[in-house]
PDB file of C-alpha atoms in Angstrom:
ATOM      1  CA  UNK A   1     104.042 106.001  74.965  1.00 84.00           C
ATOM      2  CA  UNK A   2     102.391 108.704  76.938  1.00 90.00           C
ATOM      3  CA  UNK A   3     103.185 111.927  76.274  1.00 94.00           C
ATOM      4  CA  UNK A   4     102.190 115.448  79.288  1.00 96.00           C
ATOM      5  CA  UNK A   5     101.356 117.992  78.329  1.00 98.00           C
ATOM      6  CA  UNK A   6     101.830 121.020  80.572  1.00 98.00           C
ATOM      7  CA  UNK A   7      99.961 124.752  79.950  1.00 97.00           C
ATOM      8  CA  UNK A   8     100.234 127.504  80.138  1.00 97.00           C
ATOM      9  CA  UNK A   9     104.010 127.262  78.934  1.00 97.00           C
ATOM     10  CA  UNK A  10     104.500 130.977  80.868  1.00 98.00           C
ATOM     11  CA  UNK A  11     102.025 132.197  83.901  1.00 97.00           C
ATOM     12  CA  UNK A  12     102.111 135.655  85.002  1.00 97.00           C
ATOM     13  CA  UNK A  13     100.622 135.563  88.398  1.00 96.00           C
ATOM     14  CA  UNK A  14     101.087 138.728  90.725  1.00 96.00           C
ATOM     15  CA  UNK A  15     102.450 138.038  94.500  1.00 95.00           C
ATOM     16  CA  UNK A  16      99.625 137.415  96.843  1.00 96.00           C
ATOM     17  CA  UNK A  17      97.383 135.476  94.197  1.00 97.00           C
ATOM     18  CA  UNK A  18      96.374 132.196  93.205  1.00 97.00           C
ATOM     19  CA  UNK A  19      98.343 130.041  90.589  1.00 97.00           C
ATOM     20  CA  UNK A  20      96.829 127.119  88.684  1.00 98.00           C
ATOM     21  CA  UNK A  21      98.945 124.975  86.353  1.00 98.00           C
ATOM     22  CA  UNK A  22      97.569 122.334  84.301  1.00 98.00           C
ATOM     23  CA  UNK A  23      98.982 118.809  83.635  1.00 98.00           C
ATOM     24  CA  UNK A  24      97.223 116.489  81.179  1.00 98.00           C
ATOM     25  CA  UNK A  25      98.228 113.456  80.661  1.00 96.00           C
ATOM     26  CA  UNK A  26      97.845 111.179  76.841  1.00 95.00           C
ATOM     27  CA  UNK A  27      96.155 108.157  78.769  1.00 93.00           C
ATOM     28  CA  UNK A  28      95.237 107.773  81.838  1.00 92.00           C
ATOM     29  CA  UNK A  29      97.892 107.007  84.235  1.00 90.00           C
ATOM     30  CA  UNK A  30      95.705 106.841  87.348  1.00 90.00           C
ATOM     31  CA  UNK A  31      96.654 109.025  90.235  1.00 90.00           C
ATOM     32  CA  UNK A  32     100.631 108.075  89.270  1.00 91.00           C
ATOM     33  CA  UNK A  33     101.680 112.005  88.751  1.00 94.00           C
ATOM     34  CA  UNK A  34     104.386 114.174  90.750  1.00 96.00           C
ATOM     35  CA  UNK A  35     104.951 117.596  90.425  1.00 98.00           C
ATOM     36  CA  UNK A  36     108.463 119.696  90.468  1.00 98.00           C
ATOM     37  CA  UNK A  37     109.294 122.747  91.479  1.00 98.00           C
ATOM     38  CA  UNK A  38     112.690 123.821  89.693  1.00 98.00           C
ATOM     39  CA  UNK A  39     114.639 127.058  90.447  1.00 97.00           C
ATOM     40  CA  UNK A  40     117.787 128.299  88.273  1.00 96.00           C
ATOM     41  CA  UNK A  41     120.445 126.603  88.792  1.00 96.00           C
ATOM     42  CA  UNK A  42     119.296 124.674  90.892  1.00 98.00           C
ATOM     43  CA  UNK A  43     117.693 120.793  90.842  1.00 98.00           C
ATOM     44  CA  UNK A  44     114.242 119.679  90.915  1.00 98.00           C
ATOM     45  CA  UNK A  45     112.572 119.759  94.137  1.00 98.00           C
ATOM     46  CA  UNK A  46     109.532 117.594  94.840  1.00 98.00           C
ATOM     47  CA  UNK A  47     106.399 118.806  95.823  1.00 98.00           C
ATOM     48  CA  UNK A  48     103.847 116.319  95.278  1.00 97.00           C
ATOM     49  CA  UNK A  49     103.545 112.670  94.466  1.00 96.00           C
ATOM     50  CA  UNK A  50     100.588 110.683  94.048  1.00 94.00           C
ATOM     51  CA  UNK A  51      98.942 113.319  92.600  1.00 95.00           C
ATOM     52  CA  UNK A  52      98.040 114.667  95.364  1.00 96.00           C
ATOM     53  CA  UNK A  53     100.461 114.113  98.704  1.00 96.00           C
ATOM     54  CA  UNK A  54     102.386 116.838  99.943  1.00 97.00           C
ATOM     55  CA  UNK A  55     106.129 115.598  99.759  1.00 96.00           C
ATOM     56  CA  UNK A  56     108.066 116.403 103.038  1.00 95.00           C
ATOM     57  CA  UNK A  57     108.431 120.145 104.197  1.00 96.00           C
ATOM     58  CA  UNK A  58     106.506 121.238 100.792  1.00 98.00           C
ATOM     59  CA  UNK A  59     104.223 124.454 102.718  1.00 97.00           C
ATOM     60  CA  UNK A  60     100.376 123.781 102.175  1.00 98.00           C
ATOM     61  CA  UNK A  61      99.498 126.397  99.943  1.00 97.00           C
ATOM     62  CA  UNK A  62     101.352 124.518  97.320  1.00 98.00           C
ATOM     63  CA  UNK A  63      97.903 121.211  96.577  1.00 98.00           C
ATOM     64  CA  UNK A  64      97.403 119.114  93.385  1.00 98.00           C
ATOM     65  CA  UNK A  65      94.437 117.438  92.369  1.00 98.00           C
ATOM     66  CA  UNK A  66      93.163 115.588  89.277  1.00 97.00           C
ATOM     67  CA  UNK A  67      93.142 111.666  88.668  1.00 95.00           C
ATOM     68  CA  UNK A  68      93.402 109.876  85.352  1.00 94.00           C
ATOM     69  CA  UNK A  69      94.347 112.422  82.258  1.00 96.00           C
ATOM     70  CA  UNK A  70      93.765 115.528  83.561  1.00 97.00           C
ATOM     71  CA  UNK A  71      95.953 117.133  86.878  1.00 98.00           C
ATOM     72  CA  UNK A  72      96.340 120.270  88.523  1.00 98.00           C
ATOM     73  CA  UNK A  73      98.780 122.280  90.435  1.00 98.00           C
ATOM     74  CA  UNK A  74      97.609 124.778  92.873  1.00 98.00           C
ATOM     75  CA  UNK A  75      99.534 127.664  95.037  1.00 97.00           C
ATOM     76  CA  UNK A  76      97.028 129.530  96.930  1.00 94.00           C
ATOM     77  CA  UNK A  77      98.806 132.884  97.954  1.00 93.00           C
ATOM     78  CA  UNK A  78     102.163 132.980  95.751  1.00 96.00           C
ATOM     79  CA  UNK A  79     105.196 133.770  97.675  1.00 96.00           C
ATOM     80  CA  UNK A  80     108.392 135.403  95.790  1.00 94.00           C
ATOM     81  CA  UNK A  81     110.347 132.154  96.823  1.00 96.00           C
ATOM     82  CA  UNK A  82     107.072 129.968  94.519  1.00 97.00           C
ATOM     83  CA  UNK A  83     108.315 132.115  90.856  1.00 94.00           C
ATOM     84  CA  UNK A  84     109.941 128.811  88.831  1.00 97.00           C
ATOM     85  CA  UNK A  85     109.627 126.411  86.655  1.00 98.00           C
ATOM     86  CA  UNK A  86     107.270 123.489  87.245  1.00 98.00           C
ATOM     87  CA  UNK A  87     107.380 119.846  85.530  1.00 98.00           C
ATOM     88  CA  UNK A  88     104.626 117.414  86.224  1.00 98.00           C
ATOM     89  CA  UNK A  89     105.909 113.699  85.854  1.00 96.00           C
ATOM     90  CA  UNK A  90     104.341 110.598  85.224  1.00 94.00           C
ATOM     91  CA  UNK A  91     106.147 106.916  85.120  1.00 87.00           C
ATOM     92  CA  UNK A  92     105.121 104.110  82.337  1.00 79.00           C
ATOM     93  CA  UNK A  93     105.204 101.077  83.363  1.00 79.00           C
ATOM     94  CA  UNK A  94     105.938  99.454  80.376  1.00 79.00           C
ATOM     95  CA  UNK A  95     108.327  99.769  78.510  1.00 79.00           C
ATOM     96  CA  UNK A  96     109.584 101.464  82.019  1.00 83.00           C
ATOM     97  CA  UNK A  97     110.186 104.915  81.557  1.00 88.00           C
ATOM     98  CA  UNK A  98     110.024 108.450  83.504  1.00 92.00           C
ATOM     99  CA  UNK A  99     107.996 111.046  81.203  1.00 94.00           C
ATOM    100  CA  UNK A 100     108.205 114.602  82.023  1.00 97.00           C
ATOM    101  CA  UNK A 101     105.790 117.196  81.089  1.00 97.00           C
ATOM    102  CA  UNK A 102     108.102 120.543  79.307  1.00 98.00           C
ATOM    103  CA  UNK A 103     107.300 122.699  82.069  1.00 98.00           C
ATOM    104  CA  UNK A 104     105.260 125.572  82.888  1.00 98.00           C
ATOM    105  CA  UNK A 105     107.613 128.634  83.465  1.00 98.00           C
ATOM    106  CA  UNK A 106     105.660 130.719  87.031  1.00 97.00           C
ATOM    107  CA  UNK A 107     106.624 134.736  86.491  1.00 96.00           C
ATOM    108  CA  UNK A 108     105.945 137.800  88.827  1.00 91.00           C
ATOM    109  CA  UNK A 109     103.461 139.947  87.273  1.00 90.00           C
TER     110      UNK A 109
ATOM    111  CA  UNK B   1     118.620 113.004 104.961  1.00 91.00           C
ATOM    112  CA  UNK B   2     120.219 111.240 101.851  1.00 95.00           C
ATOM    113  CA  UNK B   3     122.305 113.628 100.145  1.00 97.00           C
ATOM    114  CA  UNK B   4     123.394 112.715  96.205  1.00 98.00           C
ATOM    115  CA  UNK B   5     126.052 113.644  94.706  1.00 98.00           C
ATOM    116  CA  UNK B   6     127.060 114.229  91.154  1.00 98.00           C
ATOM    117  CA  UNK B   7     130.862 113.428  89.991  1.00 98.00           C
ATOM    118  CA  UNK B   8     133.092 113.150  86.586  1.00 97.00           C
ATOM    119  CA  UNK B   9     134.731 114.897  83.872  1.00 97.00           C
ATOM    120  CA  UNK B  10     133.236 118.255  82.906  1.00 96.00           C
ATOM    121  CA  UNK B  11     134.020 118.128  79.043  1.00 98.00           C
ATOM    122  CA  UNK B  12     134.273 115.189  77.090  1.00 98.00           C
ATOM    123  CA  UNK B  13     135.169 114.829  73.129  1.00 98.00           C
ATOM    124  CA  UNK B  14     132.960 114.078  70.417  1.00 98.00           C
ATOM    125  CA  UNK B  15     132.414 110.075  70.397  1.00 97.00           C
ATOM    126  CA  UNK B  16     134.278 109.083  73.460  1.00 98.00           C
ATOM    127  CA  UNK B  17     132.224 107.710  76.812  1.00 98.00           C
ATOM    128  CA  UNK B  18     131.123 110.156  78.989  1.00 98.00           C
ATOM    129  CA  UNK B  19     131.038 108.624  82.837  1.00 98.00           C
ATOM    130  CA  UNK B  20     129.533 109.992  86.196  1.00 98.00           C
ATOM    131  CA  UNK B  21     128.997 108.465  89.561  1.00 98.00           C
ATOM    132  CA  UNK B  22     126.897 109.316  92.291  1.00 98.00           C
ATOM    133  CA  UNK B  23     127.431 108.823  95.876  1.00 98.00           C
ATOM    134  CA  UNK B  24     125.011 108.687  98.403  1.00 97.00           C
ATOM    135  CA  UNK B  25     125.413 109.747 101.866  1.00 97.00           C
ATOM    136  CA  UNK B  26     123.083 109.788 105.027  1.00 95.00           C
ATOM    137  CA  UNK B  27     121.473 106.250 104.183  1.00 92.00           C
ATOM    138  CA  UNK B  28     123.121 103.084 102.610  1.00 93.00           C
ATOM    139  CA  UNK B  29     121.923 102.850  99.303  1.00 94.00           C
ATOM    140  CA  UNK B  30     121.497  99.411  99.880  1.00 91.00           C
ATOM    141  CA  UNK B  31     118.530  99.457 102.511  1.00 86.00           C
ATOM    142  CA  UNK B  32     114.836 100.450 101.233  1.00 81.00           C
ATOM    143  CA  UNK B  33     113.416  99.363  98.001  1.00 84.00           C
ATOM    144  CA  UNK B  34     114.712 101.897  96.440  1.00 92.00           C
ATOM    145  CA  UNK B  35     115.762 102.381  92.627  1.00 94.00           C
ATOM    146  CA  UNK B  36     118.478 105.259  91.672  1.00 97.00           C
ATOM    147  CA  UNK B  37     118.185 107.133  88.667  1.00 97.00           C
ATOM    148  CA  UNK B  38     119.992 109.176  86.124  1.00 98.00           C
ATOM    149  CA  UNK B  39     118.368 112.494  84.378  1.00 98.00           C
ATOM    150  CA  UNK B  40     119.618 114.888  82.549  1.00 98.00           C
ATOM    151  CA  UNK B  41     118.950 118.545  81.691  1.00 98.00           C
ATOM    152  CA  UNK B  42     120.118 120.400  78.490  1.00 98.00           C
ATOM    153  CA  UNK B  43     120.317 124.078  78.947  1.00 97.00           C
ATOM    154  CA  UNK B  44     117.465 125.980  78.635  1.00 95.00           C
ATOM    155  CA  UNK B  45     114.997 122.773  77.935  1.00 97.00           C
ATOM    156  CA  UNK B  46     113.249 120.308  80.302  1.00 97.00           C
ATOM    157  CA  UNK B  47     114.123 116.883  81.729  1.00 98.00           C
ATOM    158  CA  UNK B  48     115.086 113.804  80.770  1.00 97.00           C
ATOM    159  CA  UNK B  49     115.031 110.695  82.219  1.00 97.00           C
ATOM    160  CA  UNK B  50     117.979 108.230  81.168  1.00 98.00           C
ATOM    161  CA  UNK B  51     117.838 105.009  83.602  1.00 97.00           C
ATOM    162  CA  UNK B  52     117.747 103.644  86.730  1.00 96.00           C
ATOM    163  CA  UNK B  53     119.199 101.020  88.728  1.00 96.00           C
ATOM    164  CA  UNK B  54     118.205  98.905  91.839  1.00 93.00           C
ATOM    165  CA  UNK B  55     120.869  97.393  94.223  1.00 88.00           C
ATOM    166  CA  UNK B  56     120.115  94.021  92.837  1.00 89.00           C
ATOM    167  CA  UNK B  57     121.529  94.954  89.959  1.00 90.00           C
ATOM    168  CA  UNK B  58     118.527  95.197  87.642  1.00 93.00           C
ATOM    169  CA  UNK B  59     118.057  98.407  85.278  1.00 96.00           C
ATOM    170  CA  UNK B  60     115.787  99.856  82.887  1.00 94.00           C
ATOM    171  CA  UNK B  61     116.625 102.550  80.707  1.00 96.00           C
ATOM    172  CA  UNK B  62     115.277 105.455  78.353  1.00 95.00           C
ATOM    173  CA  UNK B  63     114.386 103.157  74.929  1.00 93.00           C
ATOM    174  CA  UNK B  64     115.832 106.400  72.946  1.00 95.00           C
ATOM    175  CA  UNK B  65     119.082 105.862  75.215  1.00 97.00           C
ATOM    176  CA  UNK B  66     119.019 102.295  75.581  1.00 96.00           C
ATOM    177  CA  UNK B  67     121.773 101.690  72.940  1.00 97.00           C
ATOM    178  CA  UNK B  68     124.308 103.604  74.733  1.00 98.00           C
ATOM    179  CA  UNK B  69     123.465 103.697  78.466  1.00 98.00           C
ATOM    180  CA  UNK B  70     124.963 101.224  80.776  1.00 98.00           C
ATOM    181  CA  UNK B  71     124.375 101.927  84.749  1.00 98.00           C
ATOM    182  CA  UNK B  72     125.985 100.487  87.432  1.00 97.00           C
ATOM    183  CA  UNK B  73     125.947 100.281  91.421  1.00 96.00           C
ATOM    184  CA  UNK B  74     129.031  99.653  94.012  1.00 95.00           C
ATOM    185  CA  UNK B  75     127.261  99.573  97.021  1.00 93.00           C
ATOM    186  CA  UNK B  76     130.407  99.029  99.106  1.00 94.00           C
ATOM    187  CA  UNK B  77     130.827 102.527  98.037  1.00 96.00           C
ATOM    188  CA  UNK B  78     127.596 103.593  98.050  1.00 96.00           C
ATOM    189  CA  UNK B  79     127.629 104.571  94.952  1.00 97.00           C
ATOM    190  CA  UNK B  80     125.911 104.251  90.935  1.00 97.00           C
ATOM    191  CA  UNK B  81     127.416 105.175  88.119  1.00 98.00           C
ATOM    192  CA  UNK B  82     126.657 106.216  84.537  1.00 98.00           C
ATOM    193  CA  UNK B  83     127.891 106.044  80.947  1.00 98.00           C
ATOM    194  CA  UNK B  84     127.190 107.051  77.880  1.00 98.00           C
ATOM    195  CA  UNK B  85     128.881 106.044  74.873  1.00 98.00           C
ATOM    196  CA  UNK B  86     129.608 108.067  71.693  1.00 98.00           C
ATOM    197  CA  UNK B  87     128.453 111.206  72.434  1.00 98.00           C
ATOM    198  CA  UNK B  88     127.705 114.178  70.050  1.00 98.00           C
ATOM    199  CA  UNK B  89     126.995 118.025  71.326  1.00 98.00           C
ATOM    200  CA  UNK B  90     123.596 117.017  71.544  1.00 98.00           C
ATOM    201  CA  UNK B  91     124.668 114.884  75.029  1.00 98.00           C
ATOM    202  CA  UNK B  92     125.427 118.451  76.533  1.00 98.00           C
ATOM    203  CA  UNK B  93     123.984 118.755  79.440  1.00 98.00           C
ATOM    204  CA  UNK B  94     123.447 118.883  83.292  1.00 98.00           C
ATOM    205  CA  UNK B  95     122.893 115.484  84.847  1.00 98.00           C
ATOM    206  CA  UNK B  96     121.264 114.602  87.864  1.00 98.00           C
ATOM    207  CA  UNK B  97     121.430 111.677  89.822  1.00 98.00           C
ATOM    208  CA  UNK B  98     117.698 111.049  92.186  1.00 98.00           C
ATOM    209  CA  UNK B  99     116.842 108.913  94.381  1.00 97.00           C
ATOM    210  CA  UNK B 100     113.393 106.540  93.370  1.00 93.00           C
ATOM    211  CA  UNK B 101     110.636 105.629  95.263  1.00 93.00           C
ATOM    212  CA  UNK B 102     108.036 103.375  94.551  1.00 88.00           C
ATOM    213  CA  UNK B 103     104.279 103.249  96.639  1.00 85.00           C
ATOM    214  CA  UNK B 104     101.714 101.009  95.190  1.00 84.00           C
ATOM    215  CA  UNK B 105      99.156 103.497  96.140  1.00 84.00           C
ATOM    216  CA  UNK B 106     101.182 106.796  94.541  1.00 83.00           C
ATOM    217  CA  UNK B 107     103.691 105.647  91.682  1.00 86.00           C
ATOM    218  CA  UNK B 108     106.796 105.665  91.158  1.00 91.00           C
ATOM    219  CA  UNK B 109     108.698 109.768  91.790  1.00 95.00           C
ATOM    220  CA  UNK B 110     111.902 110.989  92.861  1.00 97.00           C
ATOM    221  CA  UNK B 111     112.126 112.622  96.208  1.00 96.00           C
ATOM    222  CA  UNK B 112     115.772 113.115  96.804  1.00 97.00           C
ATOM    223  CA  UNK B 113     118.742 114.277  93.878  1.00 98.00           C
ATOM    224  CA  UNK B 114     121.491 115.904  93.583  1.00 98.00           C
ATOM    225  CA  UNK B 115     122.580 119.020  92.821  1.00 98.00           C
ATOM    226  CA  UNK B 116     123.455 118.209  89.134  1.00 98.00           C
ATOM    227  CA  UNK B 117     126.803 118.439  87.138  1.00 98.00           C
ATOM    228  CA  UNK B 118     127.403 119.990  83.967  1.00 98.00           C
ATOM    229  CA  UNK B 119     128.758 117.806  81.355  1.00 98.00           C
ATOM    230  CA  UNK B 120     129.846 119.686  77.948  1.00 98.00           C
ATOM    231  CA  UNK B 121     130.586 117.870  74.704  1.00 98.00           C
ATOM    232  CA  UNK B 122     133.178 119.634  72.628  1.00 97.00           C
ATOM    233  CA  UNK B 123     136.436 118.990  70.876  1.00 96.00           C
TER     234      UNK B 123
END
């Protein structure tokens, strides 16, 4: 089973800045990774699939990158609206099964 | 735009059969090749996915869930449902319903859920 592993678990990132968030993955799983962007109380919103495409209406400071074990998320100038919890995601084909990384919680500095 | 959303019981006892359904709007949940999945959320923790259906009928659940997990779809009603059998406190949770794409080029994701309902386990 693969397991992701997300870090850091918190990132303190002031307004204005750049936020990287790591994704890394037990075996490869190609460029199969998404990326969620989750608010309180509120679902998961998508924000990139295929490692790498911007899902619908996601703004383009938000870019992800990274193939194989290893993935990153990017958000070039944070906005207040971008502080949340992110979950990378990765799908096994067999036995079939959605894996989620735990999250990396995104707080104002 | 699809819309999903969650419905069922907000508490449930200790060992009964907790059931949700989800209904999709904006799109028949028969067109596409689409699957539709169920994850969950206890409080304060991450996700977890518990299954997914296509409109043919064919699942594939969580192995840890497996045991107690059966998923349906209605698509006269455009709708999937969810139960779980003999739950324990530990079944607490929000649950989501998503819809699930598949690209050969970019995986399988969800791109479309719902706004999530709280189910509580408790006498």
């Amino acid at each position: 089973e693969i397991v992701m592993t997300q870090s850091p678990a918190t990132l303190s990132v002031s307004p204005g800045e750049r936020a990287t968030l790591s994704c890394r993955a037990s075996q490869s799983v190609s460029s199969n990774l998404a990326w969620y962007q989750q608010k309180p109380g509120q679902a998961p919103r998508l924000l990139i699939y295929g490692a790498s495409t911007r899902a619908t209406g996601i703004p383009a400071r938000f870019s992800g990158s990274g193939s194989g074990t290893e993935f990153t998320l990017t958000i070039s100038s944070l906005q207040s609206e971008d502080f949340a919890v992110y979950y990378c995601q990765q799908y096994n084909n067999w036995p079939p099964k959605y894996t989620f990384g735990q999250g990396t919680k995104l707080e104002i500095k | 735009q699809v819309q999903l959303q969650e419905s069922g019981p907000g508490l449930v006892k200790p060992s009964q059969t907790l059931s949700l359904t989800c209904t999709v709007s904006g799109g028949s949940i028969s067109s596409g090749s689409y699957y539709w999945s169920w994850i969950r959320q206890p409080a304060g923790k991450g996700l977890e996915w518990i299954g997914r259906i296509y409109t043919s009928g064919s699942t594939n659940y969580n192995p840890s869930l497996k045991s107690r997990v059966t998923i349906s779809v209605d698509t006269s009603k455009n709708q999937f449902s969810l139960k779980l059998s003999s739950v324990t406190a530990a079944d607490t949770a929000v649950y989501y319903c998503a819809r699930d794409v598949y690209d050969i080029l970019t995986g399988y994701y969800l791109d479309y859920w719902g706004q999530g309902t709280l189910v509580t386990v408790s006498s």
